[in-house]
Amino acid sequence: MTMNVLGYAAHSPTDALAPFHFERREPRANDVVIEILYCGVCHSDLHTARNDWQNTTYPVVPGHEIIGRVVSAGAAATRFKVGDQVGVGCMVDSCQHCAACEQGLEQYCEAFPILTYNSVDPHDQMTTFGGYSQKIVVSDQFVLKVPDGLDLAGAAPLLCAGITTWSPLRHWKVGKGSRVAVIGLGGLGHMALKLAKALQAEVTLFSRSPGKEADARRLGADHIVISTDAEQMEAANNRFDLIIDTVPYIHDLNPYLPSLALNGTLVLVGYLGDLDPMLNTIPLIMGRKSVAGSLIGGIAETQEMLDFCGQHGITSDIEVITIQAINEAYERMLKSDVKYRFVIDMVSLQAA
Ligand code: NAP
Ligand code: ZN
């Protein structure tokens, strides 16, 4: 039997999110049913609710930074038992047999991964609905174990903001002696600072917001560069092995390229779309520099990141909100007024 679940949905790009009842699938043998305790609020939720990427099917229930407890596990879902604390991130399935899936890079599945919300499950053609809801049904291969000892609300953002910044740090082999910069101090940016610092890199933040300097230092930045200050930008030339750019909207990359060191890479994780102004190739050619992109991370890599966070006591800096406050939270996120991730306490859904 399918199960009726209460969540919060957007019904159009301009409507506020509001209570919404929908059906979750009947659990399959390898499914885990999870009672959702906390769900982080990612800027991607806002992009999707407002149809910024022109691919939203309404109604949409956002949320892909999910922490919960297992309430039942199918006969084939043997890695999990009732009561386990678990996480679900941005993906809930993938083809499992393409070259990307075979390497554990399900996020780059050639058939495209089934996303936690705003996707269609190929097994039953049901739309996927995300974590702003009471319960979720997920194939056990896409369920993560949350290490004991981590604050559960603070761990929620690890499922997207954490893995999206961890994956490029690992891919570009950041470690002791690496020089890493992060553009933008929001949800992704603050996790990038924490994770790069824990990997023993020397860490710099590029920010438009001078008021964030003290926080940036507390979160792990050794240096801050105010990106609107030409002198400070110039002083950062030839410095960074890796720059992680988390800015959600179109912006000029050219001012950052001179700050890459020889062989350095600027990896985009925020903005999806055409660049304007175009890239000037001169600073790329003069120094064998790269501009790259990166999407979340694979399931094994997500577990690796969670285990690393468990060992190092890393969680997100959060502001816990009720589900009723979600629309106001979106407005604050648009003003970069988040310290540094909103997390919804799903108990509040009972009052909806
Ligand atoms: P967020 O919390 O809103 O943070 C974004 C930060 O970027 C802001 O705090 C601000 O930092 C800076 N910023 C915002 N608008 C800017 C502008 N117009 N120009 C320059 N800087 C600006 O967002 P988030 O949740 O971290 O998400 C960041 C982006 O990553 C979103 O577009 C999201 O969709 C995307 N994302 C991608 C992946 C992936 O797999 N690649 C995964 C998750 C999210 P300062 O005040 O410090 O300048
Ligand atoms: Zn996200």
Tab-separated table of C-alpha atoms and ligand atoms in Angstrom:
chain	number	residue	atom	x	y	z
A	1	MET	CA	0.000	0.000	0.000
A	2	THR	CA	1.175	3.499	-0.756
A	3	MET	CA	1.386	5.819	2.251
A	4	ASN	CA	-0.126	9.254	2.558
A	5	VAL	CA	2.388	11.804	3.767
A	6	LEU	CA	2.162	15.462	4.713
A	7	GLY	CA	4.760	17.877	3.409
A	8	TYR	CA	5.217	21.433	2.217
A	9	ALA	CA	5.062	22.143	-1.503
A	10	ALA	CA	5.361	24.989	-3.962
A	11	HIS	CA	2.528	24.965	-6.517
A	12	SER	CA	3.973	27.600	-8.846
A	13	PRO	CA	7.105	29.769	-9.110
A	14	THR	CA	5.372	32.625	-7.310
A	15	ASP	CA	3.295	30.834	-4.641
A	16	ALA	CA	4.520	30.507	-1.083
A	17	LEU	CA	5.177	26.928	0.040
A	18	ALA	CA	2.143	25.476	1.819
A	19	PRO	CA	0.963	22.179	3.383
A	20	PHE	CA	0.443	19.402	0.821
A	21	HIS	CA	-0.656	15.756	1.127
A	22	PHE	CA	0.819	13.219	-1.289
A	23	GLU	CA	1.478	9.484	-1.704
A	24	ARG	CA	4.797	7.728	-1.144
A	25	ARG	CA	5.294	4.399	-2.897
A	26	GLU	CA	4.599	1.045	-1.310
A	27	PRO	CA	8.003	-0.017	0.081
A	28	ARG	CA	9.912	-2.552	-2.024
A	29	ALA	CA	12.085	-5.353	-0.586
A	30	ASN	CA	15.218	-3.188	-0.688
A	31	ASP	CA	13.520	-0.025	0.591
A	32	VAL	CA	14.008	1.733	3.874
A	33	VAL	CA	11.180	3.847	5.294
A	34	ILE	CA	12.528	6.856	7.154
A	35	GLU	CA	10.781	9.179	9.573
A	36	ILE	CA	12.296	12.584	8.808
A	37	LEU	CA	13.605	14.489	11.834
A	38	TYR	CA	15.476	17.361	10.161
A	39	CYS	CA	15.882	18.720	6.665
A	40	GLY	CA	18.383	21.369	5.600
A	41	VAL	CA	17.397	24.222	3.291
A	42	CYS	CA	19.665	24.385	0.233
A	43	HIS	CA	19.739	27.222	-2.272
A	44	SER	CA	18.866	24.530	-4.868
A	45	ASP	CA	15.506	24.107	-3.082
A	46	LEU	CA	14.845	27.781	-3.711
A	47	HIS	CA	16.043	27.589	-7.338
A	48	THR	CA	13.665	24.653	-7.895
A	49	ALA	CA	10.669	26.128	-6.041
A	50	ARG	CA	10.994	29.300	-8.142
A	51	ASN	CA	11.723	27.414	-11.392
A	52	ASP	CA	15.062	29.226	-11.877
A	53	TRP	CA	16.318	26.267	-13.936
A	54	GLN	CA	13.086	26.000	-15.984
A	55	ASN	CA	12.695	22.313	-15.186
A	56	THR	CA	10.341	22.284	-12.217
A	57	THR	CA	7.235	20.105	-12.259
A	58	TYR	CA	4.639	21.404	-9.788
A	59	PRO	CA	3.714	20.729	-7.107
A	60	VAL	CA	7.260	20.274	-5.845
A	61	VAL	CA	8.266	19.264	-2.315
A	62	PRO	CA	11.904	20.386	-1.929
A	63	GLY	CA	14.501	19.135	0.558
A	64	HIS	CA	17.572	16.983	-0.002
A	65	GLU	CA	19.488	17.296	3.256
A	66	ILE	CA	17.507	14.684	5.140
A	67	ILE	CA	18.221	13.188	8.547
A	68	GLY	CA	15.853	10.677	10.072
A	69	ARG	CA	15.274	7.367	11.769
A	70	VAL	CA	14.505	4.069	10.113
A	71	VAL	CA	10.933	3.013	10.887
A	72	SER	CA	10.976	-0.101	8.701
A	73	ALA	CA	13.401	-1.879	6.399
A	74	GLY	CA	12.476	-4.351	3.651
A	75	ALA	CA	13.668	-7.957	3.731
A	76	ALA	CA	16.512	-7.159	1.310
A	77	ALA	CA	17.531	-3.907	3.021
A	78	THR	CA	19.784	-5.750	5.441
A	79	ARG	CA	22.248	-2.930	6.169
A	80	PHE	CA	19.575	-1.103	8.149
A	81	LYS	CA	17.335	-1.822	11.106
A	82	VAL	CA	14.531	0.014	12.844
A	83	GLY	CA	15.858	2.936	14.904
A	84	ASP	CA	19.064	3.554	12.900
A	85	GLN	CA	19.901	7.232	12.368
A	86	VAL	CA	20.322	7.761	8.660
A	87	GLY	CA	20.699	10.392	5.976
A	88	VAL	CA	19.453	10.895	2.427
A	89	GLY	CA	21.014	13.441	0.094
A	90	CYS	CA	20.260	14.675	-3.404
A	91	MET	CA	19.845	11.310	-5.164
A	92	VAL	CA	17.568	8.371	-4.459
A	93	ASP	CA	18.471	6.098	-7.388
A	94	SER	CA	20.555	5.694	-10.546
A	95	CYS	CA	20.861	3.155	-13.362
A	96	GLN	CA	23.592	1.236	-11.466
A	97	HIS	CA	25.288	-0.121	-14.592
A	98	CYS	CA	26.724	2.742	-16.666
A	99	ALA	CA	30.412	3.650	-16.530
A	100	ALA	CA	29.774	6.398	-13.971
A	101	CYS	CA	27.652	4.221	-11.659
A	102	GLU	CA	30.230	1.427	-11.879
A	103	GLN	CA	32.847	3.846	-10.539
A	104	GLY	CA	30.570	4.862	-7.661
A	105	LEU	CA	29.896	8.219	-9.310
A	106	GLU	CA	26.119	7.857	-9.375
A	107	GLN	CA	25.737	11.638	-9.551
A	108	TYR	CA	27.079	11.479	-13.117
A	109	CYS	CA	24.891	8.482	-14.113
A	110	GLU	CA	24.638	8.462	-17.907
A	111	ALA	CA	20.871	7.971	-17.630
A	112	PHE	CA	20.817	10.858	-15.110
A	113	PRO	CA	20.357	10.067	-11.412
A	114	ILE	CA	16.883	10.037	-9.873
A	115	LEU	CA	16.903	13.125	-7.716
A	116	THR	CA	15.287	13.262	-4.291
A	117	TYR	CA	12.710	15.712	-5.603
A	118	ASN	CA	11.472	16.881	-9.009
A	119	SER	CA	12.406	13.571	-10.716
A	120	VAL	CA	10.312	10.673	-11.982
A	121	ASP	CA	11.089	7.221	-10.614
A	122	PRO	CA	11.517	4.951	-13.679
A	123	HIS	CA	10.192	1.896	-11.758
A	124	ASP	CA	6.718	3.279	-11.091
A	125	GLN	CA	6.622	6.667	-12.899
A	126	MET	CA	5.879	8.403	-9.580
A	127	THR	CA	7.233	11.900	-9.031
A	128	THR	CA	9.834	12.113	-6.291
A	129	PHE	CA	9.082	14.430	-3.386
A	130	GLY	CA	11.774	15.668	-1.037
A	131	GLY	CA	12.491	16.061	2.613
A	132	TYR	CA	10.146	18.873	3.647
A	133	SER	CA	7.838	16.049	4.738
A	134	GLN	CA	7.103	13.452	7.408
A	135	LYS	CA	8.520	10.319	5.810
A	136	ILE	CA	10.478	9.132	2.794
A	137	VAL	CA	10.883	5.729	1.137
A	138	VAL	CA	14.357	5.159	-0.330
A	139	SER	CA	16.257	2.254	-1.842
A	140	ASP	CA	18.820	1.109	0.750
A	141	GLN	CA	21.802	1.773	-1.564
A	142	PHE	CA	21.032	5.497	-1.402
A	143	VAL	CA	20.687	5.657	2.381
A	144	LEU	CA	23.700	6.835	4.410
A	145	LYS	CA	24.687	5.915	7.945
A	146	VAL	CA	25.063	8.916	10.242
A	147	PRO	CA	27.931	8.445	12.705
A	148	ASP	CA	27.060	8.428	16.416
A	149	GLY	CA	27.913	11.574	18.292
A	150	LEU	CA	27.069	14.063	15.543
A	151	ASP	CA	24.324	16.540	16.340
A	152	LEU	CA	21.514	15.353	14.064
A	153	ALA	CA	20.196	18.790	13.074
A	154	GLY	CA	23.720	20.041	12.342
A	155	ALA	CA	24.467	16.902	10.324
A	156	ALA	CA	21.580	17.448	7.874
A	157	PRO	CA	23.465	19.956	5.649
A	158	LEU	CA	26.338	17.492	5.262
A	159	LEU	CA	24.083	15.555	2.874
A	160	CYS	CA	24.327	18.274	0.218
A	161	ALA	CA	26.453	21.267	1.272
A	162	GLY	CA	28.974	18.894	2.863
A	163	ILE	CA	29.361	16.408	0.027
A	164	THR	CA	29.255	19.062	-2.723
A	165	THR	CA	32.345	20.713	-1.262
A	166	TRP	CA	34.027	17.503	-0.063
A	167	SER	CA	33.972	15.900	-3.520
A	168	PRO	CA	36.106	18.567	-5.273
A	169	LEU	CA	38.442	18.790	-2.262
A	170	ARG	CA	39.081	15.055	-2.622
A	171	HIS	CA	39.118	14.943	-6.422
A	172	TRP	CA	41.768	17.685	-6.558
A	173	LYS	CA	43.681	15.941	-3.732
A	174	VAL	CA	43.622	18.726	-1.188
A	175	GLY	CA	45.763	18.044	1.859
A	176	LYS	CA	48.510	19.522	3.999
A	177	GLY	CA	50.188	22.345	2.115
A	178	SER	CA	47.362	22.841	-0.411
A	179	ARG	CA	46.146	26.382	-0.858
A	180	VAL	CA	42.369	26.476	-1.223
A	181	ALA	CA	40.018	29.402	-1.718
A	182	VAL	CA	36.245	29.462	-1.452
A	183	ILE	CA	34.031	32.048	-3.170
A	184	GLY	CA	30.874	32.940	-1.224
A	185	LEU	CA	30.166	32.313	2.450
A	186	GLY	CA	26.785	30.625	2.495
A	187	GLY	CA	25.739	27.033	3.122
A	188	LEU	CA	28.210	25.417	0.730
A	189	GLY	CA	30.920	27.985	1.391
A	190	HIS	CA	30.977	27.524	5.145
A	191	MET	CA	31.205	23.736	4.788
A	192	ALA	CA	34.030	24.184	2.273
A	193	LEU	CA	35.959	26.264	4.840
A	194	LYS	CA	35.459	23.686	7.581
A	195	LEU	CA	36.312	20.669	5.431
A	196	ALA	CA	39.342	22.239	3.721
A	197	LYS	CA	40.694	23.290	7.122
A	198	ALA	CA	40.167	19.787	8.536
A	199	LEU	CA	42.116	18.446	5.518
A	200	GLN	CA	44.945	20.763	6.673
A	201	ALA	CA	44.858	23.139	3.717
A	202	GLU	CA	45.657	26.840	3.986
A	203	VAL	CA	42.217	28.371	3.432
A	204	THR	CA	41.079	31.709	2.011
A	205	LEU	CA	37.569	33.110	1.631
A	206	PHE	CA	36.554	35.434	-1.196
A	207	SER	CA	33.441	37.318	-0.089
A	208	ARG	CA	31.467	40.401	-1.054
A	209	SER	CA	30.462	40.777	2.583
A	210	PRO	CA	33.051	42.432	4.898
A	211	GLY	CA	30.754	41.697	7.850
A	212	LYS	CA	31.412	37.967	7.518
A	213	GLU	CA	35.139	38.205	8.263
A	214	ALA	CA	35.085	37.169	11.933
A	215	ASP	CA	32.778	34.228	11.172
A	216	ALA	CA	34.972	33.147	8.278
A	217	ARG	CA	38.004	32.981	10.572
A	218	ARG	CA	36.078	31.005	13.154
A	219	LEU	CA	34.926	28.590	10.440
A	220	GLY	CA	38.477	27.908	9.250
A	221	ALA	CA	39.621	30.709	6.926
A	222	ASP	CA	43.230	31.799	7.381
A	223	HIS	CA	42.741	34.776	5.040
A	224	ILE	CA	39.793	36.808	3.725
A	225	VAL	CA	39.762	38.658	0.416
A	226	ILE	CA	36.940	41.148	-0.161
A	227	SER	CA	36.182	40.484	-3.808
A	228	THR	CA	34.996	44.040	-4.510
A	229	ASP	CA	38.370	45.477	-3.397
A	230	ALA	CA	40.723	45.576	-6.401
A	231	GLU	CA	43.842	45.937	-4.256
A	232	GLN	CA	43.007	42.889	-2.174
A	233	MET	CA	42.246	40.904	-5.345
A	234	GLU	CA	45.569	41.885	-6.879
A	235	ALA	CA	47.432	40.852	-3.730
A	236	ALA	CA	45.991	37.330	-4.123
A	237	ASN	CA	47.625	36.657	-7.514
A	238	ASN	CA	49.158	33.220	-8.216
A	239	ARG	CA	48.083	31.794	-4.885
A	240	PHE	CA	45.523	29.004	-5.089
A	241	ASP	CA	45.722	25.359	-6.124
A	242	LEU	CA	41.943	25.075	-5.962
A	243	ILE	CA	39.138	27.642	-5.852
A	244	ILE	CA	35.627	26.382	-5.069
A	245	ASP	CA	33.092	28.867	-6.477
A	246	THR	CA	29.718	28.540	-4.683
A	247	VAL	CA	28.032	31.698	-6.035
A	248	PRO	CA	24.440	30.813	-7.083
A	249	TYR	CA	23.972	33.470	-9.766
A	250	ILE	CA	25.736	34.674	-12.884
A	251	HIS	CA	28.977	36.499	-12.070
A	252	ASP	CA	32.292	37.430	-13.652
A	253	LEU	CA	34.936	34.720	-13.201
A	254	ASN	CA	37.735	36.698	-14.850
A	255	PRO	CA	38.818	38.566	-11.690
A	256	TYR	CA	39.499	35.240	-9.937
A	257	LEU	CA	41.620	33.532	-12.615
A	258	PRO	CA	44.868	35.445	-11.874
A	259	SER	CA	44.675	34.206	-8.276
A	260	LEU	CA	45.089	30.582	-9.423
A	261	ALA	CA	48.607	29.167	-9.015
A	262	LEU	CA	50.362	27.234	-11.783
A	263	ASN	CA	48.165	24.203	-12.629
A	264	GLY	CA	45.409	25.587	-10.429
A	265	THR	CA	41.695	24.887	-10.929
A	266	LEU	CA	38.608	26.971	-10.324
A	267	VAL	CA	35.720	24.558	-9.837
A	268	LEU	CA	32.178	25.840	-10.225
A	269	VAL	CA	29.567	24.250	-7.978
A	270	GLY	CA	27.028	27.079	-7.717
A	271	TYR	CA	25.913	28.672	-10.947
A	272	LEU	CA	24.387	26.627	-13.795
A	273	GLY	CA	24.309	28.369	-17.174
A	274	ASP	CA	26.140	30.581	-19.635
A	275	LEU	CA	28.920	32.788	-18.336
A	276	ASP	CA	28.739	36.508	-18.959
A	277	PRO	CA	31.164	38.139	-19.499
A	278	MET	CA	32.954	35.365	-21.352
A	279	LEU	CA	36.186	33.908	-20.037
A	280	ASN	CA	39.441	35.449	-21.128
A	281	THR	CA	41.725	32.502	-21.933
A	282	ILE	CA	44.994	34.381	-21.437
A	283	PRO	CA	45.315	33.754	-17.687
A	284	LEU	CA	44.299	30.114	-18.292
A	285	ILE	CA	46.950	29.503	-20.949
A	286	MET	CA	49.609	31.426	-19.054
A	287	GLY	CA	49.880	28.976	-16.174
A	288	ARG	CA	48.062	25.838	-17.363
A	289	LYS	CA	44.996	26.746	-15.312
A	290	SER	CA	41.575	25.088	-15.514
A	291	VAL	CA	37.955	26.005	-15.011
A	292	ALA	CA	35.900	22.946	-14.047
A	293	GLY	CA	32.541	21.939	-12.585
A	294	SER	CA	31.453	19.421	-9.984
A	295	LEU	CA	28.104	17.913	-8.959
A	296	ILE	CA	27.422	16.705	-5.377
A	297	GLY	CA	29.293	13.389	-4.818
A	298	GLY	CA	28.802	9.622	-5.111
A	299	ILE	CA	27.225	7.527	-2.389
A	300	ALA	CA	30.497	5.921	-1.214
A	301	GLU	CA	32.138	9.337	-1.146
A	302	THR	CA	29.193	10.735	0.834
A	303	GLN	CA	29.646	7.990	3.424
A	304	GLU	CA	33.389	8.749	3.513
A	305	MET	CA	32.598	12.435	4.163
A	306	LEU	CA	30.086	11.596	6.929
A	307	ASP	CA	32.610	9.285	8.602
A	308	PHE	CA	35.299	11.999	8.336
A	309	CYS	CA	32.884	14.494	9.924
A	310	GLY	CA	32.149	11.949	12.674
A	311	GLN	CA	35.878	11.579	13.398
A	312	HIS	CA	36.539	15.313	13.339
A	313	GLY	CA	33.305	16.434	15.027
A	314	ILE	CA	32.257	18.521	12.027
A	315	THR	CA	28.666	19.644	11.540
A	316	SER	CA	27.086	22.651	9.906
A	317	ASP	CA	26.452	25.975	11.685
A	318	ILE	CA	22.693	26.090	11.616
A	319	GLU	CA	19.616	28.079	12.441
A	320	VAL	CA	16.782	25.695	13.270
A	321	ILE	CA	13.409	26.815	11.909
A	322	THR	CA	9.847	25.527	11.810
A	323	ILE	CA	8.387	24.459	8.488
A	324	GLN	CA	5.985	27.406	8.801
A	325	ALA	CA	9.001	29.749	8.536
A	326	ILE	CA	10.241	28.332	5.236
A	327	ASN	CA	9.052	31.174	3.015
A	328	GLU	CA	10.707	33.774	5.213
A	329	ALA	CA	13.873	31.633	5.224
A	330	TYR	CA	13.930	31.718	1.413
A	331	GLU	CA	13.718	35.525	1.455
A	332	ARG	CA	16.610	35.716	3.907
A	333	MET	CA	18.646	33.286	1.816
A	334	LEU	CA	18.203	35.587	-1.191
A	335	LYS	CA	19.763	38.373	0.872
A	336	SER	CA	22.717	36.135	1.937
A	337	ASP	CA	21.350	36.437	5.471
A	338	VAL	CA	21.883	32.841	6.646
A	339	LYS	CA	24.310	31.725	9.343
A	340	TYR	CA	25.011	29.422	7.642
A	341	ARG	CA	22.257	26.941	6.926
A	342	PHE	CA	18.591	26.798	7.828
A	343	VAL	CA	17.477	23.398	9.073
A	344	ILE	CA	13.795	22.566	9.458
A	345	ASP	CA	12.792	20.734	12.634
A	346	MET	CA	10.176	18.400	11.198
A	347	VAL	CA	8.292	18.149	14.503
A	348	SER	CA	6.807	21.498	13.455
A	349	LEU	CA	4.980	19.760	10.607
A	350	GLN	CA	2.584	18.290	13.184
A	351	ALA	CA	1.142	21.773	13.692
A	352	ALA	CA	0.513	22.200	9.936
B	1	NAP	P1	23.713	30.263	-0.165
B	1	NAP	O1	23.688	29.711	1.213
B	1	NAP	O2	22.670	31.210	-0.591
B	1	NAP	O3	25.185	30.927	-0.346
B	1	NAP	C1	25.629	31.538	-1.521
B	1	NAP	C2	26.672	32.615	-1.189
B	1	NAP	O4	27.171	33.148	-2.434
B	1	NAP	C3	26.127	33.814	-0.448
B	1	NAP	O5	26.120	33.644	0.953
B	1	NAP	C4	27.063	34.953	-0.874
B	1	NAP	O6	28.247	34.908	-0.108
B	1	NAP	C5	27.425	34.546	-2.285
B	1	NAP	N1	26.587	35.224	-3.295
B	1	NAP	C6	25.244	35.206	-3.398
B	1	NAP	N2	24.814	35.899	-4.463
B	1	NAP	C7	25.930	36.371	-5.058
B	1	NAP	C8	26.165	37.152	-6.215
B	1	NAP	N3	25.154	37.588	-6.972
B	1	NAP	N4	27.449	37.442	-6.529
B	1	NAP	C9	28.457	37.018	-5.758
B	1	NAP	N5	28.284	36.257	-4.643
B	1	NAP	C10	27.045	35.940	-4.308
B	1	NAP	O7	23.669	29.086	-1.238
B	1	NAP	P2	24.165	27.553	-1.107
B	1	NAP	O8	23.067	26.735	-0.567
B	1	NAP	O9	25.498	27.530	-0.508
B	1	NAP	O10	24.228	27.139	-2.655
B	1	NAP	C11	25.139	27.794	-3.526
B	1	NAP	C12	24.866	27.363	-4.951
B	1	NAP	O11	25.296	26.008	-5.113
B	1	NAP	C13	23.402	27.372	-5.360
B	1	NAP	O12	23.309	27.850	-6.695
B	1	NAP	C14	22.995	25.925	-5.328
B	1	NAP	O13	21.946	25.625	-6.223
B	1	NAP	C15	24.263	25.274	-5.771
B	1	NAP	N6	24.439	23.867	-5.403
B	1	NAP	C16	25.147	23.095	-6.263
B	1	NAP	C17	25.405	21.789	-5.949
B	1	NAP	C18	26.230	20.945	-6.860
B	1	NAP	O14	26.165	19.734	-6.758
B	1	NAP	N7	27.046	21.498	-7.729
B	1	NAP	C19	24.913	21.254	-4.770
B	1	NAP	C20	24.220	22.093	-3.894
B	1	NAP	C21	23.982	23.408	-4.220
B	1	NAP	P3	29.043	36.248	0.324
B	1	NAP	O15	28.057	37.075	1.091
B	1	NAP	O16	30.158	35.705	1.147
B	1	NAP	O17	29.547	36.903	-0.930
B	2	ZN	ZN	21.574	21.126	-2.187
